[in-house]
Rosetta silent file (secondary structure, phi, psi, omega in degrees, C-alpha in Angstrom):
SEQUENCE: MDFKTFFVKKVMVSFFISVTCICAAMALIGMSFEPDARFGYEAFLSPLIFGAVASIPSLVQYSKKDLSLRQTAIRNAIHFLLLEAAILSILYFLGLLTSVSMAVSLGISIFVIDLTVNLVLWINDKRTAKEFNYALKKLQDDCGIGK
SCORE:     score description
SCORE:     0.000 S_00000001
   1 L     0.000  134.774  179.162  -20.508    7.697  -18.417 S_00000001
   2 L   -76.382  164.145 -172.700  -22.765    4.871  -19.516 S_00000001
   3 H   -63.530  -39.258 -178.562  -23.209    4.117  -23.218 S_00000001
   4 H   -61.943  -45.061  177.974  -26.795    5.418  -23.430 S_00000001
   5 H   -63.956  -44.609  177.387  -25.799    8.814  -22.012 S_00000001
   6 H   -58.220  -45.546 -177.446  -22.730    8.926  -24.275 S_00000001
   7 H   -62.093  -46.191 -178.279  -24.856    8.062  -27.305 S_00000001
   8 H   -71.023  -47.411 -174.221  -27.465   10.736  -26.631 S_00000001
   9 H   -74.317  -36.247 -174.157  -25.109   13.482  -25.419 S_00000001
  10 H  -103.840  -55.070 -172.795  -22.238   12.994  -27.846 S_00000001
  11 H   -70.213  -47.858 -178.329  -23.250   10.947  -30.866 S_00000001
  12 H   -68.021  -42.094  178.330  -26.742   12.356  -31.437 S_00000001
  13 H   -64.298  -41.745  179.034  -25.730   15.957  -30.772 S_00000001
  14 H   -66.486  -31.732  175.886  -22.734   15.575  -33.086 S_00000001
  15 H   -60.221  -50.095 -176.590  -25.069   14.093  -35.733 S_00000001
  16 H   -68.031  -37.736  176.265  -27.320   17.149  -35.736 S_00000001
  17 H   -66.429  -41.954  179.078  -24.420   19.591  -35.713 S_00000001
  18 H   -60.937  -44.832 -179.483  -22.752   17.608  -38.514 S_00000001
  19 H   -59.922  -43.403  178.370  -25.886   17.645  -40.669 S_00000001
  20 H   -61.456  -47.530 -179.245  -26.140   21.411  -40.341 S_00000001
  21 H   -68.607  -34.864  178.251  -22.481   21.914  -41.236 S_00000001
  22 H   -63.717  -40.636  177.603  -22.665   19.354  -44.073 S_00000001
  23 H   -59.481  -45.119  179.329  -25.523   21.309  -45.661 S_00000001
  24 H   -65.133  -43.358 -179.964  -23.428   24.486  -45.572 S_00000001
  25 H   -65.057  -41.330  178.688  -20.325   22.699  -46.911 S_00000001
  26 H   -61.156  -40.763  179.229  -22.300   21.048  -49.710 S_00000001
  27 H   -64.920  -47.208 -177.899  -23.655   24.406  -50.764 S_00000001
  28 H   -66.787  -46.921 -179.424  -20.255   26.120  -50.724 S_00000001
  29 H   -69.513  -39.015  177.664  -18.317   23.319  -52.412 S_00000001
  30 H   -61.753  -42.565  178.449  -21.142   22.680  -54.879 S_00000001
  31 H   -65.707  -29.185 -179.523  -21.245   26.333  -55.905 S_00000001
  32 H   -79.746  -44.139 -172.170  -17.472   26.247  -56.408 S_00000001
  33 H  -101.280  -29.366 -178.473  -17.061   22.980  -58.327 S_00000001
  34 L  -136.338   62.494 -173.236  -20.477   22.254  -59.879 S_00000001
  35 L   -65.551  -21.875 -178.341  -22.336   25.601  -60.060 S_00000001
  36 L   -94.730   -2.991 -177.270  -24.742   24.456  -62.808 S_00000001
  37 L   -69.848  141.853  176.325  -25.783   21.176  -61.158 S_00000001
  38 L  -128.131  143.564 -174.053  -29.415   20.764  -60.149 S_00000001
  39 L  -125.121  158.232  174.430  -30.731   18.042  -57.862 S_00000001
  40 L   -89.394 -171.455 -177.668  -34.006   16.339  -57.077 S_00000001
  41 H   -66.315  -22.850  179.047  -35.542   15.793  -53.688 S_00000001
  42 H   -63.672  -20.456  178.634  -33.271   12.815  -53.027 S_00000001
  43 H   -64.545  -22.699  177.912  -30.435   15.320  -52.500 S_00000001
  44 H   -68.196  -20.235 -179.411  -32.059   16.229  -49.164 S_00000001
  45 H   -80.371  -25.801 -174.155  -31.145   12.761  -47.897 S_00000001
  46 H   -61.875  -40.524  176.265  -27.398   13.053  -48.467 S_00000001
  47 H   -62.154  -35.275  178.248  -26.673   15.322  -45.464 S_00000001
  48 H   -67.609  -41.749  179.658  -28.573   12.866  -43.254 S_00000001
  49 H   -65.769  -47.884  179.899  -26.680    9.897  -44.674 S_00000001
  50 H   -67.741  -31.809  174.469  -23.296   11.594  -44.375 S_00000001
  51 H   -64.080  -40.211  177.540  -24.213   12.820  -40.882 S_00000001
  52 H   -66.885  -44.410  178.275  -24.955    9.227  -39.868 S_00000001
  53 H   -61.683  -39.693 -179.778  -21.713    7.986  -41.433 S_00000001
  54 H   -69.236  -23.209 -179.994  -19.831   10.782  -39.647 S_00000001
  55 H   -79.685  -25.813 -176.792  -21.379    9.763  -36.315 S_00000001
  56 H   -60.696  -45.994  178.946  -20.165    6.160  -36.473 S_00000001
  57 H   -62.616  -16.518  177.884  -16.457    6.965  -35.824 S_00000001
  58 H   -62.445  -22.350  179.935  -17.556    8.808  -32.660 S_00000001
  59 H   -64.193  -21.467  176.707  -18.001    5.411  -31.031 S_00000001
  60 H   -62.719  -27.655 -175.282  -14.170    5.206  -30.821 S_00000001
  61 H   -83.532   -5.353 -178.597  -14.320    7.941  -28.187 S_00000001
  62 L   -75.180  138.558  173.335  -16.540    5.975  -25.798 S_00000001
  63 L  -153.654  140.038  177.719  -15.052    4.707  -22.545 S_00000001
  64 L   -72.806  -26.582 -178.562  -16.641    3.585  -19.294 S_00000001
  65 L  -110.298  163.645  177.245  -13.742    5.068  -17.331 S_00000001
  66 L   -67.939  138.748 -179.903  -12.111    8.477  -17.432 S_00000001
  67 L  -100.211  150.945  174.336   -9.353    8.723  -20.007 S_00000001
  68 L   -72.710  168.653  178.503   -6.035   10.470  -19.617 S_00000001
  69 H   -59.925  -41.276  179.811   -5.251   13.459  -21.804 S_00000001
  70 H   -64.739  -45.118  178.912   -2.976   11.261  -23.946 S_00000001
  71 H   -62.442  -40.711  178.480   -5.645    8.559  -24.359 S_00000001
  72 H   -64.330  -43.504  179.435   -8.224   11.187  -25.280 S_00000001
  73 H   -62.978  -42.025  178.895   -5.887   12.762  -27.844 S_00000001
  74 H   -63.865  -44.481  179.098   -5.149    9.369  -29.407 S_00000001
  75 H   -64.732  -37.613  177.253   -8.853    8.512  -29.617 S_00000001
  76 H   -65.419  -39.125  178.174   -9.601   11.924  -31.144 S_00000001
  77 H   -65.649  -44.125  177.448   -6.878   11.383  -33.760 S_00000001
  78 H   -61.518  -43.457  178.112   -8.232    7.901  -34.585 S_00000001
  79 H   -57.343  -47.060 -177.916  -11.734    9.353  -34.781 S_00000001
  80 H   -64.301  -43.540  179.336  -10.615   12.048  -37.205 S_00000001
  81 H   -63.086  -43.015  176.998   -8.724    9.596  -39.446 S_00000001
  82 H   -63.067  -40.039  179.186  -11.703    7.221  -39.539 S_00000001
  83 H   -61.564  -51.546  178.760  -14.008   10.141  -40.300 S_00000001
  84 H   -59.026  -47.012 -177.673  -11.883   11.380  -43.218 S_00000001
  85 H   -62.420  -44.540 -177.690  -11.432    7.844  -44.566 S_00000001
  86 H   -63.742  -51.194 -175.903  -15.130    6.970  -44.334 S_00000001
  87 H   -66.935  -49.765 -177.959  -16.487   10.119  -45.976 S_00000001
  88 H   -65.642  -34.557  177.630  -13.850   10.432  -48.696 S_00000001
  89 H   -64.829  -45.109  179.029  -14.050    6.693  -49.491 S_00000001
  90 H   -60.796  -46.244  179.435  -17.806    6.841  -49.943 S_00000001
  91 H   -62.313  -39.542  179.676  -17.507    9.898  -52.175 S_00000001
  92 H   -65.324  -48.168 -177.295  -14.750    8.244  -54.213 S_00000001
  93 H   -69.713  -23.419  174.765  -16.634    4.970  -54.722 S_00000001
  94 L   -83.548   -6.088  178.969  -19.793    6.851  -55.699 S_00000001
  95 L    76.860   21.941 -177.764  -17.753    8.715  -58.305 S_00000001
  96 L   -89.330  -14.830  175.650  -18.476   12.105  -56.765 S_00000001
  97 L   -85.871  112.133 -175.255  -14.832   13.153  -56.405 S_00000001
  98 L  -100.640  -12.750  179.853  -14.023   14.704  -59.760 S_00000001
  99 L  -158.026  164.376  177.415  -10.609   16.201  -58.996 S_00000001
 100 H   -65.432  -39.294 -179.897   -7.805   16.290  -56.469 S_00000001
 101 H   -63.938  -33.529  176.754   -8.680   19.888  -55.577 S_00000001
 102 H   -68.418  -41.680  178.471  -12.239   18.793  -54.819 S_00000001
 103 H   -62.732  -41.994  178.118  -10.948   15.976  -52.571 S_00000001
 104 H   -64.500  -43.933  177.943   -8.668   18.436  -50.750 S_00000001
 105 H   -59.967  -42.307  178.694  -11.549   20.907  -50.361 S_00000001
 106 H   -67.714  -39.720  177.033  -13.760   18.167  -48.975 S_00000001
 107 H   -60.607  -42.268  177.264  -10.997   16.979  -46.642 S_00000001
 108 H   -66.132  -40.080  178.329  -10.616   20.520  -45.311 S_00000001
 109 H   -62.876  -40.880  177.998  -14.406   20.812  -44.987 S_00000001
 110 H   -62.119  -42.055  177.905  -14.534   17.573  -43.010 S_00000001
 111 H   -61.357  -46.186 -179.265  -11.819   18.947  -40.718 S_00000001
 112 H   -64.549  -41.410  178.699  -13.705   22.239  -40.215 S_00000001
 113 H   -64.216  -44.821  178.370  -16.979   20.415  -39.566 S_00000001
 114 H   -61.509  -41.929  177.388  -15.293   18.082  -37.061 S_00000001
 115 H   -62.116  -42.723  179.160  -13.680   21.073  -35.366 S_00000001
 116 H   -63.767  -44.754  178.494  -17.056   22.854  -35.218 S_00000001
 117 H   -59.027  -48.019 -179.534  -18.782   19.791  -33.752 S_00000001
 118 H   -64.562  -36.465  178.042  -16.082   19.435  -31.084 S_00000001
 119 H   -65.533  -45.134  178.887  -16.214   23.155  -30.276 S_00000001
 120 H   -64.102  -42.764  177.929  -19.995   23.117  -29.830 S_00000001
 121 H   -63.361  -39.980  178.499  -19.800   19.964  -27.677 S_00000001
 122 H   -64.129  -44.160  178.883  -17.020   21.548  -25.578 S_00000001
 123 H   -61.751  -42.745  179.024  -19.038   24.757  -25.081 S_00000001
 124 H   -64.644  -43.641  178.363  -22.079   22.697  -24.078 S_00000001
 125 H   -64.258  -39.068  179.125  -20.028   20.566  -21.649 S_00000001
 126 H   -64.113  -42.349  178.745  -18.439   23.695  -20.160 S_00000001
 127 H   -64.122  -42.936  178.677  -21.875   25.266  -19.638 S_00000001
 128 H   -62.591  -44.186  178.843  -23.169   22.070  -18.014 S_00000001
 129 H   -63.055  -39.449  179.467  -20.133   21.859  -15.712 S_00000001
 130 H   -63.976  -43.790  178.257  -20.564   25.514  -14.718 S_00000001
 131 H   -64.180  -41.418  179.510  -24.238   24.938  -13.847 S_00000001
 132 H   -64.002  -45.623  179.795  -23.363   21.785  -11.921 S_00000001
 133 H   -64.577  -37.536  177.120  -20.584   23.529   -9.973 S_00000001
 134 H   -63.259  -45.085  179.656  -22.908   26.452   -9.176 S_00000001
 135 H   -64.892  -39.080  178.372  -25.576   24.056   -7.861 S_00000001
 136 H   -65.728  -43.014  178.282  -22.968   22.162   -5.839 S_00000001
 137 H   -62.609  -42.152  178.974  -21.578   25.399   -4.359 S_00000001
 138 H   -63.368  -41.473  177.923  -25.108   26.521   -3.470 S_00000001
 139 H   -63.521  -42.367  178.188  -25.791   23.175   -1.792 S_00000001
 140 H   -63.300  -41.928  179.417  -22.529   23.426    0.185 S_00000001
 141 H   -65.480  -40.259 -179.098  -23.384   26.981    1.271 S_00000001
 142 H   -68.310  -32.471 -178.485  -26.912   25.959    2.291 S_00000001
 143 H   -91.332   -8.014 -179.532  -25.620   22.997    4.329 S_00000001
 144 L    76.153   21.960  179.142  -22.712   24.944    5.847 S_00000001
 145 L   -86.221  138.995  175.181  -20.153   22.596    4.294 S_00000001
 146 L    86.002   10.650  179.385  -16.715   23.985    3.481 S_00000001
 147 L  -101.514    0.000    0.000  -16.859   26.937    5.859 S_00000001
């Protein structure tokens, strides 16, 4: 897959899924740890910023050639570690991590969001492959190939 296709299909889609999940996680964790906090309009930018930061480690998964299962697993593990490190580091340096339990909750949220993004991308890829295989089978049947 070329880089442009990878960027649009994987990185951009994961960005939008991440932003949606980040909004939900911020609401749930915020209600748990800072229920009285109120924010201005600038708070609407944080899911977009964190979504962009979360998309950067996805570049580790790019390859021009097909990867083996082991190579894919290693790249996914590196991606996840970079993702956790990037998000938690930013939160720590901004002084937004107020306790260990909050850091653990955020780490778990990052894991759940990453899992959700990968699940949605997998479902989308599976649907695309099914449509492609159906079209290929129809073409073979129409041309009399494989009979």
